[in-house]
Amino acid sequence: MKDINYQKHYYAGTRDELVTILADTLSEFRFQHILRVEAKALELADHFAITDLEKVSVAALVHDYAKERSDDEFKTIIVRKHLDQDMLNWGNYVWHGFVGAEMIHDELAITDEDILNAVRRHTTGAPYMTIYDKLIFMADYIEDGRDFPGVDDCRATTFADLDAGVAWQLKHTLNYLLTKQTPIHPKTVLTYNAFVANNK
Ligand code: DGI
Ligand code: FE
Ligand code: FE
């Protein structure tokens, strides 16, 4: 993949500078994941003729920026910034998107709402998703390092029909969560209803 030459619309530095910050902030494992998510998101953007590749690149690179922060750090921000206090009842998987967007805004000075929303929505999805939300949601799930039963079917489905890919992921994630008897966030259910149960 040819690296995107940032025009600095969304991040004040170059792509290399952003990548360096991420390499220094995240574990090697997660750093490699975000690079693969960026590559897949750009591949999807090209396939679906999305032109703002700089936006796609920044959103993909930062989507898991906050994933390795401590629970206490998330809780402090939820309280201090008066975010939805119900958020305190959930865990890292919800926080690293919804609260992570605040950290990306405050620490990386990224203010574009398309990018911040794509981060907020990348784990649970949302009943209404922009094209950027969908690209990041799917690229995160089908990046080349992912290896779960059916991943190639999901890749093919996604490139054929992006909304069908979103539905595929939701169906499988919800099934998986049910087998684990783990709490399911209402947003995940709302997204499932919108995309799988045709409750739009
Ligand atoms: O951060 P990543 O691991 O790259 O990916 P992600 O942010 O999409 O997180 C995926 C995990 O989050 C996956 O194991 C499914 C889980 N997840 C999604 N919605 C819910 C959820 N887990 C619980 N407990 N409840 C949910 O509603
Ligand atoms: Fe994530
Ligand atoms: Fe991810």
GROMACS .gro file of C-alpha atoms and ligand atoms in nm:
model
  229
    1MET     CA    1   0.000   0.000   0.000
    2LYS     CA    2   0.117   0.348  -0.084
    3ASP     CA    3   0.135   0.563   0.229
    4ILE     CA    4  -0.113   0.847   0.247
    5ASN     CA    5   0.044   1.188   0.220
    6TYR     CA    6  -0.142   1.387   0.486
    7GLN     CA    7  -0.259   1.736   0.392
    8LYS     CA    8  -0.297   1.793   0.768
    9HIS     CA    9  -0.673   1.830   0.751
   10TYR     CA   10  -0.731   1.618   1.058
   11TYR     CA   11  -0.398   1.578   1.235
   12ALA     CA   12  -0.139   1.853   1.277
   13GLY     CA   13   0.157   1.635   1.182
   14THR     CA   14   0.254   1.392   0.910
   15ARG     CA   15   0.134   1.031   0.894
   16ASP     CA   16   0.484   0.923   0.999
   17GLU     CA   17   0.463   1.143   1.306
   18LEU     CA   18   0.125   1.000   1.403
   19VAL     CA   19   0.249   0.645   1.345
   20THR     CA   20   0.554   0.715   1.564
   21ILE     CA   21   0.332   0.833   1.851
   22LEU     CA   22   0.120   0.519   1.819
   23ALA     CA   23   0.426   0.294   1.808
   24ASP     CA   24   0.551   0.459   2.128
   25THR     CA   25   0.210   0.447   2.301
   26LEU     CA   26   0.083   0.099   2.216
   27SER     CA   27   0.212  -0.254   2.252
   28GLU     CA   28   0.374  -0.403   1.943
   29PHE     CA   29   0.078  -0.641   1.906
   30ARG     CA   30  -0.178  -0.359   1.898
   31PHE     CA   31   0.042  -0.134   1.686
   32GLN     CA   32   0.059  -0.403   1.417
   33HIS     CA   33  -0.320  -0.445   1.441
   34ILE     CA   34  -0.391  -0.077   1.379
   35LEU     CA   35  -0.158  -0.075   1.076
   36ARG     CA   36  -0.351  -0.373   0.935
   37VAL     CA   37  -0.682  -0.199   1.009
   38GLU     CA   38  -0.558   0.108   0.821
   39ALA     CA   39  -0.454  -0.107   0.522
   40LYS     CA   40  -0.792  -0.284   0.515
   41ALA     CA   41  -0.989   0.040   0.563
   42LEU     CA   42  -0.802   0.199   0.271
   43GLU     CA   43  -0.865  -0.111   0.059
   44LEU     CA   44  -1.238  -0.085   0.139
   45ALA     CA   45  -1.236   0.291   0.076
   46ASP     CA   46  -1.079   0.233  -0.265
   47HIS     CA   47  -1.329  -0.043  -0.345
   48PHE     CA   48  -1.627   0.172  -0.249
   49ALA     CA   49  -1.484   0.485  -0.414
   50ILE     CA   50  -1.449   0.686  -0.091
   51THR     CA   51  -1.223   0.979  -0.171
   52ASP     CA   52  -1.118   1.117   0.168
   53LEU     CA   53  -0.842   0.866   0.232
   54GLU     CA   54  -0.671   1.093   0.483
   55LYS     CA   55  -0.983   1.077   0.703
   56VAL     CA   56  -1.000   0.699   0.667
   57SER     CA   57  -0.630   0.663   0.751
   58VAL     CA   58  -0.644   0.881   1.065
   59ALA     CA   59  -0.962   0.712   1.191
   60ALA     CA   60  -0.815   0.365   1.141
   61LEU     CA   61  -0.480   0.448   1.301
   62VAL     CA   62  -0.634   0.598   1.616
   63HIS     CA   63  -0.934   0.363   1.660
   64ASP     CA   64  -0.768   0.162   1.942
   65TYR     CA   65  -0.555   0.451   2.074
   66ALA     CA   66  -0.704   0.415   2.425
   67LYS     CA   67  -0.739   0.037   2.440
   68GLU     CA   68  -0.445  -0.015   2.677
   69ARG     CA   69  -0.536   0.256   2.932
   70SER     CA   70  -0.629   0.162   3.288
   71ASP     CA   71  -0.989   0.137   3.407
   72ASP     CA   72  -0.922   0.420   3.654
   73GLU     CA   73  -0.817   0.656   3.378
   74PHE     CA   74  -1.140   0.592   3.186
   75LYS     CA   75  -1.356   0.634   3.499
   76THR     CA   76  -1.184   0.961   3.589
   77ILE     CA   77  -1.260   1.105   3.244
   78ILE     CA   78  -1.624   0.984   3.252
   79VAL     CA   79  -1.673   1.169   3.581
   80ARG     CA   80  -1.460   1.478   3.508
   81LYS     CA   81  -1.607   1.540   3.162
   82HIS     CA   82  -1.964   1.463   3.271
   83LEU     CA   83  -2.006   1.194   3.008
   84ASP     CA   84  -2.307   0.959   3.029
   85GLN     CA   85  -2.261   0.823   3.384
   86ASP     CA   86  -2.415   0.488   3.285
   87MET     CA   87  -2.083   0.434   3.110
   88LEU     CA   88  -1.931   0.364   3.453
   89ASN     CA   89  -2.124   0.034   3.457
   90TRP     CA   90  -1.938  -0.104   3.156
   91GLY     CA   91  -1.582  -0.201   3.079
   92ASN     CA   92  -1.281  -0.146   2.858
   93TYR     CA   93  -1.456  -0.274   2.547
   94VAL     CA   94  -1.708   0.012   2.569
   95TRP     CA   95  -1.471   0.272   2.714
   96HIS     CA   96  -1.187   0.248   2.462
   97GLY     CA   97  -1.424   0.373   2.192
   98PHE     CA   98  -1.657   0.615   2.369
   99VAL     CA   99  -1.405   0.754   2.616
  100GLY     CA  100  -1.112   0.689   2.386
  101ALA     CA  101  -1.257   0.951   2.150
  102GLU     CA  102  -1.214   1.210   2.429
  103MET     CA  103  -0.848   1.112   2.475
  104ILE     CA  104  -0.788   1.133   2.101
  105HIS     CA  105  -0.949   1.477   2.099
  106ASP     CA  106  -0.759   1.607   2.401
  107GLU     CA  107  -0.420   1.439   2.351
  108LEU     CA  108  -0.384   1.425   1.973
  109ALA     CA  109  -0.592   1.739   1.900
  110ILE     CA  110  -0.809   1.552   1.649
  111THR     CA  111  -1.145   1.730   1.639
  112ASP     CA  112  -1.312   1.594   1.326
  113GLU     CA  113  -1.648   1.446   1.429
  114ASP     CA  114  -1.648   1.183   1.153
  115ILE     CA  115  -1.322   1.047   1.291
  116LEU     CA  116  -1.428   1.071   1.657
  117ASN     CA  117  -1.763   0.906   1.581
  118ALA     CA  118  -1.594   0.624   1.391
  119VAL     CA  119  -1.386   0.561   1.705
  120ARG     CA  120  -1.691   0.587   1.935
  121ARG     CA  121  -1.888   0.341   1.723
  122HIS     CA  122  -1.616   0.095   1.629
  123THR     CA  123  -1.699  -0.176   1.888
  124THR     CA  124  -2.079  -0.165   1.936
  125GLY     CA  125  -2.167  -0.005   1.605
  126ALA     CA  126  -2.471   0.224   1.603
  127PRO     CA  127  -2.817   0.207   1.446
  128TYR     CA  128  -2.712   0.483   1.208
  129MET     CA  129  -2.355   0.461   1.083
  130THR     CA  130  -2.173   0.688   0.841
  131ILE     CA  131  -1.961   0.540   0.565
  132TYR     CA  132  -1.651   0.609   0.782
  133ASP     CA  133  -1.809   0.428   1.079
  134LYS     CA  134  -1.878   0.126   0.859
  135LEU     CA  135  -1.531   0.118   0.703
  136ILE     CA  136  -1.360   0.120   1.044
  137PHE     CA  137  -1.612  -0.122   1.200
  138MET     CA  138  -1.552  -0.373   0.920
  139ALA     CA  139  -1.178  -0.318   0.870
  140ASP     CA  140  -1.127  -0.382   1.242
  141TYR     CA  141  -1.308  -0.714   1.208
  142ILE     CA  142  -1.164  -0.847   0.881
  143GLU     CA  143  -0.807  -0.707   0.879
  144ASP     CA  144  -0.558  -0.962   0.746
  145GLY     CA  145  -0.447  -1.075   1.094
  146ARG     CA  146  -0.797  -1.189   1.191
  147ASP     CA  147  -0.845  -1.564   1.184
  148PHE     CA  148  -1.181  -1.699   1.298
  149PRO     CA  149  -1.421  -1.945   1.135
  150GLY     CA  150  -1.593  -1.771   0.846
  151VAL     CA  151  -1.361  -1.471   0.825
  152ASP     CA  152  -1.307  -1.520   0.451
  153ASP     CA  153  -1.684  -1.539   0.398
  154CYS     CA  154  -1.720  -1.216   0.595
  155ARG     CA  155  -1.447  -1.051   0.383
  156ALA     CA  156  -1.623  -1.152   0.060
  157THR     CA  157  -1.962  -1.042   0.192
  158THR     CA  158  -1.823  -0.705   0.302
  159PHE     CA  159  -1.660  -0.626  -0.033
  160ALA     CA  160  -1.980  -0.727  -0.213
  161ASP     CA  161  -2.211  -0.524   0.015
  162LEU     CA  162  -2.084  -0.314   0.306
  163ASP     CA  163  -2.414  -0.322   0.499
  164ALA     CA  164  -2.432  -0.700   0.460
  165GLY     CA  165  -2.081  -0.715   0.610
  166VAL     CA  166  -2.195  -0.505   0.907
  167ALA     CA  167  -2.491  -0.740   0.955
  168TRP     CA  168  -2.262  -1.046   0.928
  169GLN     CA  169  -2.035  -0.914   1.201
  170LEU     CA  170  -2.321  -0.821   1.435
  171LYS     CA  171  -2.488  -1.160   1.399
  172HIS     CA  172  -2.167  -1.344   1.478
  173THR     CA  173  -2.056  -1.114   1.760
  174LEU     CA  174  -2.394  -1.132   1.931
  175ASN     CA  175  -2.396  -1.511   1.899
  176TYR     CA  176  -2.048  -1.523   2.050
  177LEU     CA  177  -2.143  -1.292   2.337
  178LEU     CA  178  -2.450  -1.504   2.413
  179THR     CA  179  -2.239  -1.819   2.441
  180LYS     CA  180  -2.008  -1.636   2.683
  181GLN     CA  181  -2.302  -1.503   2.890
  182THR     CA  182  -2.121  -1.173   2.910
  183PRO     CA  183  -2.307  -0.838   2.942
  184ILE     CA  184  -2.430  -0.704   2.611
  185HIS     CA  185  -2.429  -0.327   2.576
  186PRO     CA  186  -2.768  -0.182   2.466
  187LYS     CA  187  -2.595  -0.010   2.174
  188THR     CA  188  -2.485  -0.348   2.041
  189VAL     CA  189  -2.848  -0.466   2.056
  190LEU     CA  190  -2.978  -0.148   1.889
  191THR     CA  191  -2.723  -0.192   1.611
  192TYR     CA  192  -2.822  -0.557   1.571
  193ASN     CA  193  -3.189  -0.457   1.545
  194ALA     CA  194  -3.112  -0.196   1.281
  195PHE     CA  195  -2.883  -0.404   1.061
  196VAL     CA  196  -2.990  -0.766   1.114
  197ALA     CA  197  -3.350  -0.757   1.230
  198ASN     CA  198  -3.433  -0.484   0.976
  199ASN     CA  199  -3.568  -0.253   1.243
  200LYS     CA  200  -3.438   0.066   1.080
  201DGI     O1  201  -1.044  -0.346   2.004
  201DGI     P1  202  -1.046  -0.467   1.913
  201DGI     O2  203  -1.021  -0.595   1.987
  201DGI     O3  204  -0.957  -0.453   1.795
  201DGI     O4  205  -1.195  -0.480   1.853
  201DGI     P2  206  -1.331  -0.419   1.911
  201DGI     O5  207  -1.312  -0.286   1.967
  201DGI     O6  208  -1.433  -0.432   1.801
  201DGI     O7  209  -1.369  -0.517   2.029
  201DGI     C1  210  -1.415  -0.640   1.993
  201DGI     C2  211  -1.462  -0.716   2.113
  201DGI     O8  212  -1.567  -0.646   2.179
  201DGI     C3  213  -1.516  -0.847   2.065
  201DGI     O9  214  -1.455  -0.951   2.141
  201DGI     C4  215  -1.663  -0.837   2.090
  201DGI     C5  216  -1.669  -0.738   2.202
  201DGI     N1  217  -1.799  -0.671   2.212
  201DGI     C6  218  -1.868  -0.601   2.119
  201DGI     N2  219  -1.987  -0.562   2.167
  201DGI     C7  220  -1.993  -0.608   2.295
  201DGI     C8  221  -1.873  -0.676   2.324
  201DGI     N3  222  -1.847  -0.735   2.444
  201DGI     C9  223  -1.942  -0.730   2.537
  201DGI     N4  224  -1.920  -0.787   2.654
  201DGI     N5  225  -2.060  -0.665   2.515
  201DGI    C10  226  -2.091  -0.603   2.397
  201DGI    O10  227  -2.200  -0.545   2.382
  202FE      FE  228  -1.130  -0.166   1.951
  203FE      FE  229  -0.923  -0.277   1.679
   0.00000   0.00000   0.00000
